[in-house]
């Protein structure tokens, strides 16, 4: 994750708004969007965007023809996603939900997620930091997704998830494979550390999560398919 909203970085969608406290699309969103655009999406494709934030990915999936449901635990994110759906004239169902709690009885062809994944010294993130802080190893949300996402995928359904190399893509692949999915790293990119990582660089080095001279973060998109 690029570590918090940065208005100097380009948005993934024109005319996309982000209300205060909502994560603004950045490198991770753009990387996941590029993976989304490589999937076969049509009018019958049921898409779920978990932790939708601004709704950028949900809007793009709807533009590609999908029937989109978007969820987020933050009320301001739900409001933002609804606003952006309206601005783009796309019919998107947006619900408040702690990950899959509000949609656990449905099945989807494509599940998207840009979860919180930045390792953090604070046990309980508050406010906007819930969009990126994810426990001491960065996996507080990722592990829940690995356990829950397979249950909402139809046969042949695909999960696309982006996260940092700081929280161990190999563990994510192992967990998804253990849940019965065919999982691979779809794409990788390196980006400079953003403000949040730089603000806790000493802590990250003490935990040996980054090398002393490291200044870039690897982002990966994982694609997992239910056979």
XYZ file of C-alpha atoms in Angstrom:
227
model
C 0.000 0.000 0.000
C 1.197 3.482 -0.772
C 0.551 4.458 2.814
C -2.404 6.749 3.003
C -4.109 9.226 0.692
C -1.775 11.349 -1.421
C -3.516 13.880 -3.659
C -0.409 14.291 -5.830
C -0.800 10.795 -7.286
C -3.124 10.258 -10.261
C -6.540 8.768 -9.716
C -7.432 5.565 -11.507
C -10.726 7.035 -12.738
C -11.629 10.493 -14.026
C -14.176 12.365 -11.906
C -13.546 10.097 -8.931
C -14.112 11.706 -5.549
C -12.922 10.626 -2.119
C -14.617 11.965 0.983
C -12.451 12.799 4.033
C -11.110 9.669 5.729
C -11.524 7.454 2.645
C -8.516 5.789 1.014
C -7.712 7.473 -2.305
C -6.746 5.219 -5.259
C -2.996 4.837 -5.575
C -0.435 2.404 -7.029
C -2.032 -0.649 -5.422
C -5.469 0.256 -6.784
C -4.043 0.775 -10.253
C -2.163 -2.529 -10.176
C -5.312 -4.396 -9.134
C -7.347 -2.561 -11.755
C -4.920 -3.682 -14.468
C -5.418 -7.283 -13.326
C -9.187 -6.780 -13.279
C -9.117 -5.622 -16.901
C -7.477 -8.901 -17.941
C -10.430 -10.946 -16.672
C -13.348 -11.985 -18.868
C -16.242 -9.885 -17.572
C -19.711 -9.757 -19.098
C -23.332 -8.963 -18.190
C -23.709 -12.199 -16.223
C -20.487 -11.786 -14.222
C -21.234 -11.310 -10.528
C -18.469 -9.181 -9.005
C -17.780 -8.480 -5.325
C -15.436 -5.665 -4.293
C -14.393 -6.112 -0.654
C -13.231 -2.998 1.181
C -14.269 -0.853 -1.735
C -13.073 2.495 -0.319
C -13.714 5.069 -3.039
C -15.406 2.464 -5.235
C -12.803 2.855 -8.006
C -12.568 -0.887 -8.688
C -16.317 -1.386 -8.399
C -16.965 1.378 -10.916
C -14.443 -0.087 -13.353
C -15.902 -3.578 -13.014
C -19.362 -2.135 -13.741
C -17.970 -0.282 -16.768
C -16.664 -3.602 -18.063
C -20.174 -5.022 -17.809
C -20.228 -6.808 -14.459
C -23.056 -6.941 -11.931
C -21.229 -5.396 -8.988
C -21.668 -5.504 -5.238
C -19.270 -3.422 -3.148
C -18.797 -3.582 0.621
C -16.860 -1.606 3.215
C -16.969 -1.377 6.992
C -16.562 2.426 7.024
C -19.766 4.473 6.564
C -17.839 7.252 4.792
C -16.473 4.721 2.291
C -19.965 3.382 1.621
C -21.144 6.946 0.971
C -18.157 7.644 -1.300
C -18.637 4.488 -3.353
C -22.337 5.273 -3.818
C -21.485 8.802 -4.890
C -18.934 7.621 -7.441
C -21.333 5.033 -8.808
C -23.877 7.801 -9.306
C -21.323 10.136 -10.922
C -20.371 7.390 -13.367
C -23.997 6.379 -13.916
C -23.362 2.785 -12.900
C -25.732 0.576 -10.956
C -23.689 -0.808 -8.079
C -25.020 -2.322 -4.866
C -23.018 -0.829 -1.996
C -23.426 -2.241 1.494
C -21.778 -1.717 4.851
C -20.072 -4.946 5.854
C -17.151 -6.227 7.882
C -15.497 -8.117 5.021
C -17.990 -10.854 4.037
C -20.479 -10.619 6.896
C -23.240 -9.000 4.801
C -22.744 -11.121 1.668
C -21.740 -14.539 2.990
C -24.813 -16.311 1.542
C -24.111 -15.267 -2.065
C -21.647 -16.584 -4.635
C -19.586 -14.544 -7.088
C -17.625 -15.048 -10.289
C -14.999 -12.461 -9.384
C -13.947 -11.154 -5.981
C -11.678 -8.113 -5.723
C -9.874 -6.902 -2.638
C -7.309 -4.258 -1.773
C -7.107 -4.997 1.960
C -5.251 -3.195 4.744
C -1.762 -4.743 4.740
C 0.780 -2.327 6.233
C 2.539 -3.749 9.329
C 1.787 -1.494 12.274
C 2.945 -1.246 15.902
C -0.565 -0.306 17.067
C -2.888 -3.201 17.819
C -6.166 -1.392 17.099
C -6.179 1.042 14.138
C -8.637 3.907 14.262
C -10.183 6.237 11.717
C -8.627 6.419 8.276
C -5.682 4.234 9.371
C -8.011 1.222 9.255
C -7.565 1.438 5.476
C -3.891 0.475 5.700
C -2.818 -0.650 9.196
C -3.100 -4.430 9.597
C -1.416 -5.637 12.768
C 2.219 -6.321 13.563
C 2.748 -8.595 10.539
C 0.333 -6.875 8.137
C -1.831 -9.991 7.876
C -4.709 -9.271 10.265
C -7.168 -8.842 7.389
C -5.399 -10.888 4.713
C -5.604 -14.094 6.760
C -9.341 -13.575 7.289
C -9.792 -13.086 3.561
C -7.828 -16.223 2.755
C -10.149 -18.169 5.044
C -13.430 -16.573 3.959
C -13.137 -15.655 0.286
C -13.224 -19.228 -1.094
C -16.707 -19.717 0.382
C -18.195 -16.913 -1.748
C -16.614 -18.027 -5.043
C -18.546 -20.047 -7.576
C -16.783 -22.896 -9.376
C -14.418 -21.248 -11.811
C -14.632 -18.039 -9.782
C -11.557 -15.887 -9.284
C -10.171 -13.899 -6.356
C -7.864 -10.972 -7.174
C -6.095 -9.509 -4.147
C -3.271 -6.978 -3.933
C -0.906 -6.583 -1.017
C 2.651 -5.727 -0.063
C 5.616 -8.021 -0.161
C 6.200 -6.915 3.444
C 3.444 -9.260 4.607
C 4.636 -12.388 2.776
C 2.938 -13.271 -0.498
C 4.132 -16.863 -0.041
C 1.995 -17.272 3.077
C -1.027 -15.952 1.188
C -0.477 -18.427 -1.644
C -0.114 -21.280 0.855
C -3.304 -20.346 2.694
C -5.340 -20.009 -0.493
C -4.018 -23.299 -1.832
C -4.828 -24.893 1.516
C -8.393 -23.628 1.076
C -8.635 -25.455 -2.256
C -7.860 -22.628 -4.690
C -5.339 -22.544 -7.525
C -3.297 -19.485 -6.522
C -0.452 -17.677 -8.285
C 1.191 -14.261 -8.231
C -0.286 -12.494 -11.255
C 1.850 -9.347 -11.256
C 4.478 -7.468 -9.273
C 5.708 -3.893 -9.153
C 8.084 -1.932 -6.937
C 7.119 1.537 -5.695
C 8.881 4.020 -3.398
C 7.997 3.949 0.282
C 5.151 6.321 1.029
C 4.607 8.557 4.066
C 3.298 5.874 6.439
C 6.106 3.386 5.819
C 8.666 6.177 6.091
C 7.127 7.315 9.382
C 7.691 3.850 10.920
C 10.855 2.859 9.065
C 12.877 2.386 12.266
C 10.255 0.021 13.676
C 10.136 -1.935 10.399
C 13.920 -2.270 10.372
C 13.986 -3.386 14.006
C 11.522 -6.138 13.091
C 13.643 -6.991 10.027
C 10.680 -6.392 7.739
C 12.822 -4.103 5.569
C 16.567 -3.969 4.982
C 18.619 -1.051 6.245
C 19.102 0.435 2.769
C 15.683 -0.522 1.355
C 13.601 2.345 -0.040
C 11.056 0.521 -2.232
C 8.069 -1.674 -1.501
C 7.001 -4.587 -3.661
C 3.290 -4.827 -4.451
C 1.840 -8.097 -5.745
C -1.500 -9.137 -7.195
C -2.506 -12.675 -6.305
C -4.983 -14.505 -8.536
C -6.732 -17.496 -6.999
C -9.289 -19.595 -8.886
C -11.767 -22.102 -7.492
C -11.536 -25.299 -9.585
